[in-house]
Amino acid sequence: MEYKNTATICLSIIKGGKAASVVFLLCKFLMGLLLPFTAYAYQRLIDDIIGVYSSQSGIGFFIPSLLCVVGIYFFQAVEEPIENYAAFLIRQRINYSFDKRITNKLKDTEYAYFENSEDLDLINRVQDSSGNNAVDLFINVINFLSGIIKIIGVFLLLITYSYIIAVIVIVIAIPIFWISSKYGNLVHDWYRKNSKSRRFLGYLSSLFTDKNTSFEIKEYDFFHYLKSKWKIQFEDLRKKDFRVQMKAWKNTVISSFLLNIFEYATYAIMLIPTISNTITIGAFVGLSKAIASIEGLILWNFSAIFSFFSRNKEYWKEYNTLMNFDEVKKLPNAKNQNPNTDRISIEFNDVYFRYANMDHDVLAGVTFKINPNELCGLVGINGAGKSTLTKLLLGLYRPDRGDIYINGKNTKEMSFDEQVSYFGVTYQDFVKYNLSVKDNIAIANQLENNENKIKSCLNDLAFDYSKLPNQSETIVGRLFGNGIDISGGESQKLAIARMLYSNAPFYIMDEPTASLDPISEVQLYKQIESVLSQKTALLITHRLGATIFCSKILVLSEGKIVEAGTFNELMERGGIYAQMYNEQRQWYNQ
């Protein structure tokens, strides 16, 4: 959903906030209307008190006006907690609504955006504060309208006493209003221009408290280096902050000067009719109180509101950009669960692919086929295109040219959900979820929550969960204080177990044993060999010894499959694979 203007957002808040939004609106508008009535109530009270003493009337003469003033104060005391509670309810509901909307959008957003740093920055900025920005905009709009009502009310009240006073007040208020707006825009422009510098300063600050970096900081003793970079960045921003605040201060000084002129000129003008008994002393006091209230409103409240409006406008531009991100391909016949087949074949036919920010093809005419129940190894130097090939296979990207077939069906005819449902994946940079051991695995196939199968997957990988404090219910990680840390190798076993539990017909394993020692690696391959023999699988690895038991090995170089065959065939050929294998073997023969 795209937001084109402030009214659209405010209407969505009223609709989503329901009764709480209506209550908040009523409170704010009543407070806006209350200011002129408060001035009038003070006038009546003071005039009635003076009347009692001047005419020797009974004290009960001013009781009604006193009760009116007390009633106003009572309403103000009750209104504030009601308003705050209504705002709390609105914020709860709207945050949930926007978080849900953005989460759903990100779920469907094309993967390419997550690999672009600028797009990723934008996603983080929007995701962190969408609901709060919407509610804050609504509140500031209502505060602005409430302020306008106060000003109009006081103006109308002044007219009832003197047109001249009313006109003079407006003439003096206009430049103050304009300066307040200019101050708000000045501060916003500064923060917008330096947002990247502030994010970098925040990043440097986070390094000092991050668990993953604290050890290296101590190990290599580069705390002082980071601190010096942080200090340089901080001092640069501090000096720039000071300069912009000096400009803002000049505006404030001018506004304050005009405000004092406004205040005392108004008092002086009102004294003349007061002395001549054209207006009463009560009217003078009541109007003075009302004028003093709108002084702070114009100078401080409105400047903050204008500054917020400027910042918020930029935020919604970014929000709309995010909501217009391209989404993954959807088709009417999309499947949301694993296909009911254990036999699967994969075919690449003359596939080309180039990233948007590159001037050459990463894959240039890749052609190969993986047959059902075939374990295929994929090897190549860094940058050869192995990861890109995997992303195309999973549907994260689409080929620029050529075709990919799954069981004879062109992936161009598949939705993303259908295409990805064929695969279970273990990545080299696997994710460690701060969840229980059981949930770390079951998350891969939520339609089948089978504890016996979970334990079977762990046993197949020699993961001894029985030694953990709460066995399979043990939380992995200390992020929330009630879990335990496990080794990198054990974490990788959890990732592999997650893949096995997915029960997908095709497994993709990208360096699945990178965190394991050589003995554990050999044991792992032996343990899962029986499982892999019943599946079609692709093994991506730099450890060529792991490809010996593959039924087929593909060698990728400069975006092309340059060799393909069994281990023996490739070794006999003496090409790139044999050269890489022999070079690795030398390390073990020395």
Coordinates of C-alpha atoms in Angstrom, one line a residue, residues 6 10 45 66 96 134 150 165 172 214 219 246 299 342 375 389 404 460 488 532:
T6 CA -0.7 13.2 4.8
C10 CA -4.1 10.1 9.0
L45 CA -14.1 35.2 37.8
L66 CA -15.2 30.0 40.3
Y96 CA 1.3 -4.1 14.5
A134 CA 2.6 7.1 11.0
K150 CA -6.4 28.0 19.8
I165 CA -5.8 44.7 19.0
I172 CA 3.2 40.5 14.8
S214 CA 34.8 -7.7 21.2
E219 CA 43.1 -9.9 20.5
M246 CA 24.1 28.7 15.9
L299 CA 7.6 29.8 18.7
D342 CA 11.5 -38.0 -4.6
L375 CA 24.9 -36.6 -6.2
L389 CA 24.3 -20.6 -10.1
I404 CA 16.4 -23.8 -16.3
D460 CA 22.3 -39.3 11.9
G488 CA 30.7 -23.9 15.1
L532 CA 22.1 -38.6 0.0

